[in-house]
Amino acid sequence: MTEQQRLSDIQWKKWGPYVSNREWGLVREDYSANGDAWNYTNHDIAEAKAYRWGEEGICGICDDWQKLVFSIGFWNKKDKMIKERFFGLSNGQGNHGEDVKEYFYYLDSTPTHSYMKMLYKYPQNAFPYEDLLNINAGRSKNEDEYELIDTGIFERNEYFDIFIEYAKEGANDILIQLTVTNKSENEVPLIILPTLWFRNTWSWGYDDYKPLLSSKEFSKIKIEHKDLEVRNIYSKQSRKTLFCDNETNNERIYRSANKSRYCKDGINDFIINQNLSAINPENKGTKASFYIEDDFKAGETKTFEFRLSDKELSEPFQDFEAIFNSRKKESDDFYNDIQKGIRSDDEKLIQRQAFAGLLWNKMYYHYNVEKWLKGDPAEMPPPKSRGRIRNYDWKHLNNEHIISMPDKWEYPWYATWDLAFHAISFSLIDPDFAKYQLKLFLFEWYMHPNGQLPAYEWDFGDVNPPVHAWAVFKVFKIDEYLKDKPDLEFLESAFQKLLMNFTWWVNKKDNNGNNIFEGGFLGLDNIGVFDRNSTLPNGEQLEQADGTSWMAMFALNMMRIALELALYNRVYEEMAMKFFEHFLSIAHSLDNMGDENFGLWDEEDEFFYDAISSSDGNHMYLKLRTIVGLIPMFAVEVIDDEVIEKLPNFKKRMHWVLENKPELAALVSHWEVKGQDSKHLLSLLRGHRLKRLLNRMLDPNEFLSDYGVRALSKVYEKNPYTINLNGVDYSVKYTPAESDSGLFGGNSNWRGPIWFPINFLIIESLQSFFFYYSPDFMVEYPTGSGNYSNLEEIADALSKRLAKIFLKDENGDRPVNSQYPRFQTDPDFKDYILFYEYFHGDTGRGVGASHQTGWTGLISKILQPKFPKKEIAESQTELPEETK
C-alpha cells in the first residue's frame, strides 16, 4: 500500500507524533489563584507532576486520544536528571521570552506518519541548566540570547547524535529504531530508557478506570487498556524493565501524602539516586521503561530496535529491516512525486524538512474551559478568584483534537491565524487534513456563540487577523486542482459558519459604526507605538489601517466564496452581492471616516497609517511606516468576466450599485474596466496608490531586505520615530532581530524582522494584481535602481529572497544559520534546517521560536512550482448542466 492510498484510510493516522514538547508552564495546566501559569508548573517539577490535560516527551508518539504515550529518555551518567523532556527558559527567565535550549531537528514524515525521522543532539557532559538560567537572567533585552552552543558543551564533539525513526507495519503496529552515534573521541556510556505510559485519566473524579502495564520478561511489556488495540511493546536490546505510576509525587512537590507508592518520577529516582523503593518490584504500573545501558567507543554507531504492536509476536524483529526499507522508499516516492518540478537538491531538502516540521508539530490538544475553571471533583475546590480568571467567558470551549501547533515547545497551543497559514502548506501533501483543521475552528465547541474564533489559550478573546476565509478558499482551490473535483460541501459548510464570524467583527470591532475596524494588536504584537489593546486615557479611539484592511480582505474572500457556490446554487448570488457592497462601504470608510473627510491614506506621505480619533472629532496620524500600511494590498480579488456572465442577478445588482452609488465605485479600482483577458478587479488600491506603496516597499532603505520585506522601515534605525501622547513620550526604533520592547512578553518582534505570513500575502497580492494588470504595468525594482519589472516578476523576486534565507549561498552558507559559524561549516549541523519564527531584517538569521515550521513552513509552498493560474488564481468552473 502506498502513502497516497493510505491517505484515504483514517486509521493510518491513529498514531502519530501527537505529544507536546512542553506541557509545563501552560494555561491549561495552571490551577493557581492568580493565573501565574509560568510558575504554577515549571521544568523543575515536571518530572514529578501528573498533568491534567496532556503529556510531554522527547520525540514522542501517542494515539489520537492520547490514552497511551511512547517517548524516550536518556542519561549520560552526568546529568542531575534523566533527559525526559527538552529544557528551556520560561517567559520570565529568558531575556527575550520563553526559549527552548536544545538542538533537535525534524527530518522526515509522511502525512499518515507511516514513516518519521528526527535527530536529537544529546550532550555527553552535565547539561548546563544553571548556566543557561543565570546568564540569560543577567542579560538585557538589548543583548543576544545565551544559547546552548554558547556554553561550550559541544566543544570537542562531546555529544551523541540520536536519530529516532518510526515505521508502521499497520495502523497499530509501529516499529521504532534508534541510531546512536558517539561524536566524540572518547569512550562514553549512555543509558537509554524507551518509556511507555498512560495519560492520567483516573485521578480527577470522572472515571476511575485504571489501565495497566506489566512485564514478566525484560524484552516485552504488556499493555492493557479497554480502549486500545495495541497489546505489547517489544525491545531487542533491553536488560531490564522498570515500573512506576503516572501519579504526582505529592511529598516532593507539596509536602503532602502520596496517592501512589511509586510516583511519576520513580524511574528517575531509581536511576539517579539508586532508590530501589521508587520502582515497583512487581513489574507493573501505569508508566514503564525498558532499561538499556551501553558503552560507545569513539565514533561508534549502534542501533536499537523496539516495536509497539497489536499482535502477539514470537519474533518481533524478524521483518524489521524489510518494513523500514519499504516505508522509507514509500516516503521517498511520495515526495518525489510532490517535488517533480523542483530542480535543486537543496530546495528539495529544505522543502522536505519543512513538511517534516509541519507534520511533527501536530499535537493532541485537550482543554475544557468550564471544567478547568470549576476544578475537578477529586481535587480541592478552586479559590473564588478562578471564577473570573482568564477565559472565563469561553466556558463553551471544549477542545480535544489533533491540531497543528505553531511550535510544540514554545507555542504548544493553537493560534487561529497561524493555523490558517499552516493549512496552505498542508494542502500540498494532505488536503483533507488541511480542510479538517480549518473546519475545526468553526465548530460550536471552538467558535464562541457570538461568532468569534478563539485566538489562543492565553486569551481566547484576543483578536487575530481574519484570514480564515482566505485560507478556506485557497485550500479549496488547491484541493480541487489536486483531486480534479471541488469539495463543495467543505466550502459551503465553512461559508455558513464564517458568516457568523464576519457578523461578530462588524458588531464588535467597529466601535463607531463607520466601517473602520479597531481589532487591537491583531497578531502583530509590538508593531505599534504602544500596546494596541490598551485603552487610551481620554477616550481617544485608535483607528487601524490594518484592522480595516483585513476586514476589506475578509469581505472580498466571502464574496469570492459566494460566487463560487453560486455557480452551483443561485441562492448564493445574493450573498455575493452583500459582500460586494460591504467591501465598497469599507473602502469608502478607509478614505472617508463618516462625513469628516478624513481617511487613513495620508496624501502627503502617500502611505496608510493608523490614526487616533478624539472625542471632539479631531484626528491625528501615527506616521510610523510599518507593514500595517502595506496590508491594504491584501484586499484584492480578480474575477473572470465569464463568471460574472454566468451570474446574471449578481451582474445586474453590481451594475446598479456602481451606477447609483458613484461615491463608492470611485474609491476602488475600476470594476467596470476589464483588464487583461476580460478580468474584473476589486481592490482598495487604484494603480497610483499601489505604485506609491510599492515605491516604499521595494526601497532597500525602507522595507526591502535581501531576504524579504521587513516589518518596519529601516529609516528608523538612525532616526527613531518619536511621539508624545497625553504627556507620555513614545519611541520606535528599527530593531531587525530580537525585541527590545517588553510588549506582549517581549518574545516576538514586529519592528524590523522578516515574517513569512505577511511576505506570503504580499506575494499573493502582487500575483493577483498582475493577473489583472498584465505585464505592461511596470514598477521600479528595487526603488532607485532605474530597473523596471512587472508585478509577477517582483513577486517571483520576493519569493527568491525568502528562499535565500535557507538556501546555500556561493560559499555553501545558509543565512538562517549565520549567528554561529559552526552551524554553517560542520557537516553534522549545516544541512539540518531550523524553521524559525521570524528572521533578521538585514542578515536573514533565524530569530524567535526555533521550530515554528507552522507559518514559516510556507517556504514549502514558495518552493513548490506554481499551479496553472487558470486552476488556482481564478475560477473556471463550468455551471452544472441542470443549472445552465
Coordinates of C-alpha atoms in Angstrom, one line a residue, residues 408-657:
K408 CA 5.3 22.2 20.3
W409 CA 7.8 23.7 22.7
E410 CA 7.5 27.5 22.6
Y411 CA 3.8 27.6 21.4
P412 CA 2.2 24.2 22.3
W413 CA -1.2 25.7 21.8
Y414 CA -3.0 26.7 18.7
A415 CA -3.2 30.2 17.3
T416 CA -6.0 30.7 14.9
W417 CA -4.4 32.9 12.3
D418 CA -1.2 30.8 12.4
L419 CA -3.2 27.7 11.6
A420 CA -4.7 29.4 8.5
F421 CA -1.2 29.5 7.1
H422 CA -0.4 26.0 8.2
A423 CA -3.3 24.8 6.2
I424 CA -1.9 26.2 3.0
S425 CA 1.3 24.2 3.3
F426 CA -0.6 21.1 4.5
S427 CA -2.9 21.3 1.4
L428 CA 0.1 20.3 -0.8
I429 CA 0.6 17.0 0.9
D430 CA -2.7 16.2 2.8
P431 CA -5.5 18.5 1.6
D432 CA -8.1 16.6 3.7
F433 CA -6.1 17.3 6.9
A434 CA -5.9 21.0 5.8
K435 CA -9.6 21.2 5.4
Y436 CA -10.2 19.4 8.7
Q437 CA -8.1 21.9 10.5
L438 CA -9.9 24.9 9.1
K439 CA -13.3 23.3 9.9
L440 CA -12.4 22.6 13.5
F441 CA -12.3 26.2 14.5
L442 CA -15.8 26.8 13.0
F443 CA -17.4 24.1 15.2
E444 CA -19.5 25.2 18.1
W445 CA -17.1 23.8 20.7
Y446 CA -14.4 26.2 19.3
M447 CA -16.2 29.2 17.9
H448 CA -17.8 31.4 20.5
P449 CA -21.7 31.6 20.4
N450 CA -21.3 35.2 19.4
G451 CA -19.2 34.2 16.3
Q452 CA -15.7 35.0 17.5
L453 CA -13.0 32.5 16.7
P454 CA -10.7 31.6 19.7
A455 CA -7.3 33.3 19.4
Y456 CA -5.0 31.2 21.7
E457 CA -5.3 29.8 25.2
W458 CA -3.6 32.7 27.0
D459 CA -6.6 34.8 25.9
F460 CA -9.2 33.2 23.7
G461 CA -10.9 36.6 23.4
D462 CA -7.9 38.3 21.8
V463 CA -8.2 39.2 18.2
N464 CA -6.3 37.6 15.3
P465 CA -6.4 38.9 11.7
P466 CA -9.5 37.4 10.0
V467 CA -7.7 35.2 7.4
H468 CA -9.8 32.1 7.9
A469 CA -12.0 32.7 4.8
W470 CA -8.9 33.4 2.7
A471 CA -7.4 30.1 3.8
V472 CA -10.6 28.2 3.3
F473 CA -10.9 29.3 -0.4
K474 CA -7.2 28.9 -1.0
V475 CA -7.2 25.3 0.3
F476 CA -10.5 24.6 -1.6
K477 CA -8.9 25.6 -4.9
I478 CA -5.7 23.6 -4.2
D479 CA -7.7 20.6 -3.2
E480 CA -9.8 20.9 -6.3
Y481 CA -6.7 21.1 -8.5
L482 CA -5.1 18.0 -6.9
K483 CA -8.3 15.9 -6.9
D484 CA -9.9 17.3 -10.1
K485 CA -13.1 17.7 -8.1
P486 CA -14.5 20.6 -6.0
D487 CA -15.3 19.8 -2.4
L488 CA -18.4 22.0 -2.3
E489 CA -19.7 20.5 1.0
F490 CA -16.5 21.8 2.7
L491 CA -16.7 25.2 1.1
E492 CA -20.4 25.7 1.8
S493 CA -20.3 24.5 5.5
A494 CA -17.3 26.7 6.1
F495 CA -19.0 29.7 4.5
Q496 CA -22.1 29.3 6.7
K497 CA -20.0 29.5 9.9
L498 CA -17.8 32.3 8.6
L499 CA -21.0 34.4 8.2
M500 CA -21.2 34.3 12.0
N501 CA -17.6 35.3 12.3
F502 CA -18.0 38.2 9.9
T503 CA -21.1 39.5 11.8
W504 CA -19.1 39.4 15.0
W505 CA -16.4 41.6 13.5
V506 CA -19.0 44.1 12.3
N507 CA -20.8 44.2 15.6
K508 CA -17.8 44.1 18.0
K509 CA -14.8 45.7 16.3
D510 CA -16.4 48.7 14.5
N511 CA -17.0 50.8 17.6
N512 CA -18.2 53.9 15.8
G513 CA -20.2 52.2 13.2
N514 CA -18.1 53.8 10.4
N515 CA -16.6 50.6 8.9
I516 CA -13.2 51.5 10.4
F517 CA -12.2 48.5 12.4
E518 CA -10.0 48.5 15.5
G519 CA -9.2 44.9 16.4
G520 CA -6.4 45.6 18.8
F521 CA -3.0 44.0 18.4
L522 CA -4.2 41.8 15.5
G523 CA -1.4 39.3 16.0
L524 CA 1.4 41.9 15.3
D525 CA 2.5 42.2 19.0
N526 CA 4.7 45.3 19.3
I527 CA 4.1 46.7 15.8
G528 CA 2.6 49.9 17.1
V529 CA 3.7 52.9 19.1
F530 CA 2.0 51.5 22.2
D531 CA 0.0 48.4 23.1
R532 CA -2.8 48.5 20.6
N533 CA -5.0 46.5 23.0
S534 CA -4.8 49.3 25.6
T535 CA -7.5 51.8 26.4
L536 CA -6.4 55.4 25.7
P537 CA -6.8 57.7 28.7
N538 CA -9.0 60.4 27.3
G539 CA -11.5 58.4 25.4
E540 CA -9.5 58.5 22.1
Q541 CA -10.1 55.7 19.6
L542 CA -7.3 54.0 17.7
E543 CA -8.4 53.7 14.0
Q544 CA -6.4 50.9 12.5
A545 CA -5.4 50.7 8.9
D546 CA -4.7 47.0 9.2
G547 CA -7.9 46.2 11.0
T548 CA -9.9 47.9 8.3
S549 CA -7.9 46.3 5.5
W550 CA -8.2 42.8 7.0
M551 CA -11.9 43.3 7.0
A552 CA -11.9 44.5 3.4
M553 CA -10.0 41.4 2.6
F554 CA -12.5 39.3 4.6
A555 CA -15.4 40.8 2.7
L556 CA -13.8 40.1 -0.6
N557 CA -12.9 36.5 0.4
M558 CA -16.5 35.9 1.4
M559 CA -17.7 37.4 -1.9
R560 CA -15.4 35.1 -3.8
I561 CA -16.6 32.0 -1.9
A562 CA -20.2 33.0 -2.5
L563 CA -19.6 33.5 -6.2
E564 CA -18.0 30.0 -6.4
L565 CA -21.0 28.5 -4.6
A566 CA -23.4 30.5 -6.8
L567 CA -22.2 28.6 -9.8
Y568 CA -23.9 25.6 -8.3
N569 CA -26.7 27.2 -6.3
R570 CA -28.0 30.6 -7.4
V571 CA -29.1 31.4 -3.9
Y572 CA -25.5 32.4 -3.2
E573 CA -25.7 35.3 -5.7
E574 CA -27.4 37.3 -3.0
M575 CA -24.7 36.6 -0.5
A576 CA -22.0 37.6 -3.1
M577 CA -23.9 40.8 -3.6
K578 CA -24.0 41.5 0.2
F579 CA -20.2 41.2 0.5
F580 CA -19.6 43.2 -2.7
E581 CA -21.5 46.1 -1.2
H582 CA -19.9 45.6 2.2
F583 CA -16.5 45.8 0.7
L584 CA -17.3 49.0 -1.1
S585 CA -18.5 50.5 2.2
I586 CA -15.3 49.6 3.9
A587 CA -13.3 51.0 1.0
H588 CA -15.3 54.2 1.3
S589 CA -14.6 54.5 5.0
L590 CA -10.9 53.9 4.6
D591 CA -10.9 57.2 2.6
N592 CA -13.7 59.0 4.4
M593 CA -14.4 58.2 8.1
G594 CA -18.1 59.1 8.3
D595 CA -18.7 62.6 7.0
E596 CA -15.5 64.0 8.2
N597 CA -13.4 63.8 5.0
F598 CA -10.6 62.1 6.8
G599 CA -9.2 58.8 5.7
L600 CA -6.3 56.5 6.7
W601 CA -4.4 57.3 3.4
D602 CA -2.1 60.2 4.0
E603 CA -1.9 62.2 0.8
E604 CA 1.3 63.9 1.9
D605 CA 3.3 60.8 2.6
E606 CA 1.2 58.6 0.2
F607 CA 1.1 55.8 2.8
F608 CA -1.6 54.2 5.0
Y609 CA -1.3 55.0 8.7
D610 CA -3.2 54.2 11.9
A611 CA -4.9 57.3 13.3
I612 CA -6.1 58.5 16.7
S613 CA -9.6 60.0 16.8
S614 CA -10.5 62.1 19.8
S615 CA -14.0 62.7 21.2
D616 CA -14.1 66.2 19.8
G617 CA -13.8 64.9 16.3
N618 CA -10.1 65.6 15.7
H619 CA -7.8 63.1 14.1
M620 CA -4.1 62.6 14.1
Y621 CA -2.0 60.2 12.1
L622 CA 0.5 57.9 13.8
K623 CA 3.0 58.4 11.0
L624 CA 5.0 55.2 11.7
R625 CA 5.8 53.3 8.5
T626 CA 5.2 49.6 9.2
I627 CA 3.7 46.7 7.3
V628 CA 0.3 48.0 8.7
G629 CA 0.5 50.4 5.8
L630 CA 1.1 47.6 3.3
I631 CA -1.8 45.4 4.5
P632 CA -4.4 47.3 2.3
M633 CA -2.7 45.4 -0.6
F634 CA -4.2 42.2 0.6
A635 CA -7.7 43.3 -0.1
V636 CA -7.7 42.3 -3.8
E637 CA -9.8 40.0 -5.9
V638 CA -9.8 39.3 -9.6
I639 CA -12.8 37.7 -11.2
D640 CA -13.0 36.5 -14.8
D641 CA -15.8 38.1 -16.9
E642 CA -17.0 34.6 -17.8
V643 CA -18.0 34.0 -14.1
I644 CA -19.9 37.3 -14.0
E645 CA -21.8 36.5 -17.2
K646 CA -22.9 33.2 -15.6
L647 CA -24.5 35.0 -12.6
P648 CA -27.0 37.5 -14.1
N649 CA -28.6 38.5 -10.8
F650 CA -25.2 39.4 -9.3
K651 CA -24.2 41.3 -12.5
K652 CA -27.4 43.3 -12.6
R653 CA -27.2 44.3 -8.9
M654 CA -23.5 45.0 -9.2
H655 CA -24.1 47.5 -12.1
W656 CA -26.9 49.1 -10.2
V657 CA -24.6 49.8 -7.2

